[in-house]
Amino acid sequence: MRFDVITILPNILESFSQESLIARAQKKKIIFFNVHNLRKWTKDRHKTVDDRPYGGGAGMVLMVPPIMKAVESVKLKMIPPNPLLQKRGDKVSRVILFSAKGKRFTQSDARRLSKYKQLIMICGRYEGVDERVARHIADEEISIGDYVLFGGEVPAMVMTEAVTRLLPNAVGKIESVEQESHKKIGYIEHPHYTRPEEIKIKGKVRRVPKVLLSGNHNEIEKWRKRKSKFKS
Ligand code: ADE
């Protein structure tokens, strides 16, 4: 699967893409993660991407033209050798605009979006983005939660992680088995404990639940089931 992030702050995403499981998924060619500087699609000397809002008011607004050119330029062009061979309903590209007023991102969106060949993510910044991007360029306007961030870069990382871990072989064996059995419902695992068996925290001794030390696998399984949650 291919991710294309369009941003005016590409550095924020660089270290993210070079660490841990996201880096490994790229090495294994499970994902291709590309970061694009929006200023690349400007023509003027100052590489202008924003302008003052019509109607007046404070702040600047990201303009349509660079964003439109960027999306057109990174979008996968699927020209199958024989169009009849392309399966009906094959999902190719999805263009996402991140904004605080978008629809809330959920686990079921992550699952749905993981079926596309390419996700193009537009990161909003400043006071806003020309509304015509949301209406006519993006397929979806998404918010990662009911709070306002500086821009869409952190949401792009959130979505990339949530989608990547659902792709076959992106996570380790144990986890993928776990995913398999809970495919239809978002599954939040039971709490985990490791050594030491007891430890003083803020003056109080905190112990690992007894059942986990019992060696009784039946009881442990029951406890784990009781303590796990489902998220749809
Ligand atoms: N941009 C600013 N706030 C945001 C949020 N909560 N989700 C997505 N994009 C945003």
PDB file of N, CA, C and O and ligand atoms in Angstrom, residues 98-100 142-145 147-152 155, ligand 1:
ATOM      1  N   PHE A  98      -7.124  16.307   6.293  1.00  0.00           N
ATOM      2  CA  PHE A  98      -7.243  16.358   7.748  1.00  0.00           C
ATOM      3  C   PHE A  98      -7.679  17.741   8.175  1.00  0.00           C
ATOM      4  O   PHE A  98      -7.087  18.749   7.784  1.00  0.00           O
ATOM      5  N   SER A  99      -8.739  17.784   8.990  1.00  0.00           N
ATOM      6  CA  SER A  99      -9.156  19.064   9.555  1.00  0.00           C
ATOM      7  C   SER A  99      -9.992  18.785  10.792  1.00  0.00           C
ATOM      8  O   SER A  99     -10.609  17.717  10.925  1.00  0.00           O
ATOM      9  N   ALA A 100     -10.006  19.765  11.701  1.00  0.00           N
ATOM     10  CA  ALA A 100     -10.722  19.589  12.967  1.00  0.00           C
ATOM     11  C   ALA A 100     -12.223  19.449  12.743  1.00  0.00           C
ATOM     12  O   ALA A 100     -12.926  18.897  13.579  1.00  0.00           O
ATOM     13  N   ILE A 142     -11.307  14.318   7.427  1.00  0.00           N
ATOM     14  CA  ILE A 142     -11.234  13.504   8.646  1.00  0.00           C
ATOM     15  C   ILE A 142     -10.561  14.259   9.797  1.00  0.00           C
ATOM     16  O   ILE A 142      -9.559  14.940   9.615  1.00  0.00           O
ATOM     17  N   SER A 143     -11.151  14.090  10.982  1.00  0.00           N
ATOM     18  CA  SER A 143     -10.560  14.608  12.221  1.00  0.00           C
ATOM     19  C   SER A 143     -10.170  13.403  13.070  1.00  0.00           C
ATOM     20  O   SER A 143     -10.875  12.394  13.082  1.00  0.00           O
ATOM     21  N   ILE A 144      -9.051  13.495  13.784  1.00  0.00           N
ATOM     22  CA  ILE A 144      -8.671  12.343  14.612  1.00  0.00           C
ATOM     23  C   ILE A 144      -9.250  12.450  16.023  1.00  0.00           C
ATOM     24  O   ILE A 144      -9.080  11.535  16.831  1.00  0.00           O
ATOM     25  N   GLY A 145      -9.928  13.544  16.342  1.00  0.00           N
ATOM     26  CA  GLY A 145     -10.526  13.661  17.667  1.00  0.00           C
ATOM     27  C   GLY A 145     -11.046  15.066  17.900  1.00  0.00           C
ATOM     28  O   GLY A 145     -10.739  15.983  17.142  1.00  0.00           O
ATOM     29  N   TYR A 147     -10.535  17.875  19.282  1.00  0.00           N
ATOM     30  CA  TYR A 147      -9.612  18.884  19.786  1.00  0.00           C
ATOM     31  C   TYR A 147      -8.957  19.502  18.559  1.00  0.00           C
ATOM     32  O   TYR A 147      -8.991  18.927  17.482  1.00  0.00           O
ATOM     33  N   VAL A 148      -8.386  20.678  18.730  1.00  0.00           N
ATOM     34  CA  VAL A 148      -7.814  21.365  17.565  1.00  0.00           C
ATOM     35  C   VAL A 148      -6.286  21.325  17.639  1.00  0.00           C
ATOM     36  O   VAL A 148      -5.693  21.720  18.649  1.00  0.00           O
ATOM     37  N   LEU A 149      -5.668  20.818  16.581  1.00  0.00           N
ATOM     38  CA  LEU A 149      -4.205  20.728  16.498  1.00  0.00           C
ATOM     39  C   LEU A 149      -3.677  21.856  15.624  1.00  0.00           C
ATOM     40  O   LEU A 149      -4.444  22.571  14.988  1.00  0.00           O
ATOM     41  N   PHE A 150      -2.356  21.978  15.546  1.00  0.00           N
ATOM     42  CA  PHE A 150      -1.763  22.991  14.658  1.00  0.00           C
ATOM     43  C   PHE A 150      -1.970  22.626  13.191  1.00  0.00           C
ATOM     44  O   PHE A 150      -2.018  23.476  12.327  1.00  0.00           O
ATOM     45  N   GLY A 151      -2.039  21.324  12.924  1.00  0.00           N
ATOM     46  CA  GLY A 151      -2.175  20.913  11.529  1.00  0.00           C
ATOM     47  C   GLY A 151      -2.376  19.420  11.387  1.00  0.00           C
ATOM     48  O   GLY A 151      -2.569  18.707  12.384  1.00  0.00           O
ATOM     49  N   GLY A 152      -2.312  18.946  10.153  1.00  0.00           N
ATOM     50  CA  GLY A 152      -2.645  17.554   9.864  1.00  0.00           C
ATOM     51  C   GLY A 152      -1.486  16.576   9.910  1.00  0.00           C
ATOM     52  O   GLY A 152      -1.661  15.397   9.576  1.00  0.00           O
ATOM     53  N   PRO A 155      -2.118  13.901  12.696  1.00  0.00           N
ATOM     54  CA  PRO A 155      -3.174  13.009  12.187  1.00  0.00           C
ATOM     55  C   PRO A 155      -2.688  12.078  11.062  1.00  0.00           C
ATOM     56  O   PRO A 155      -3.089  10.919  11.009  1.00  0.00           O
TER      57      PRO A 155
HETATM   58  N1  ADE B   1      -6.227  19.718  12.186  1.00  0.00           N
HETATM   59  C1  ADE B   1      -6.410  20.436  13.308  1.00  0.00           C
HETATM   60  N2  ADE B   1      -7.018  19.701  14.256  1.00  0.00           N
HETATM   61  C2  ADE B   1      -7.229  18.467  13.716  1.00  0.00           C
HETATM   62  C3  ADE B   1      -7.817  17.265  14.184  1.00  0.00           C
HETATM   63  N3  ADE B   1      -8.332  17.170  15.413  1.00  0.00           N
HETATM   64  N4  ADE B   1      -7.869  16.212  13.348  1.00  0.00           N
HETATM   65  C4  ADE B   1      -7.377  16.305  12.098  1.00  0.00           C
HETATM   66  N5  ADE B   1      -6.812  17.405  11.608  1.00  0.00           N
HETATM   67  C5  ADE B   1      -6.731  18.482  12.394  1.00  0.00           C
END
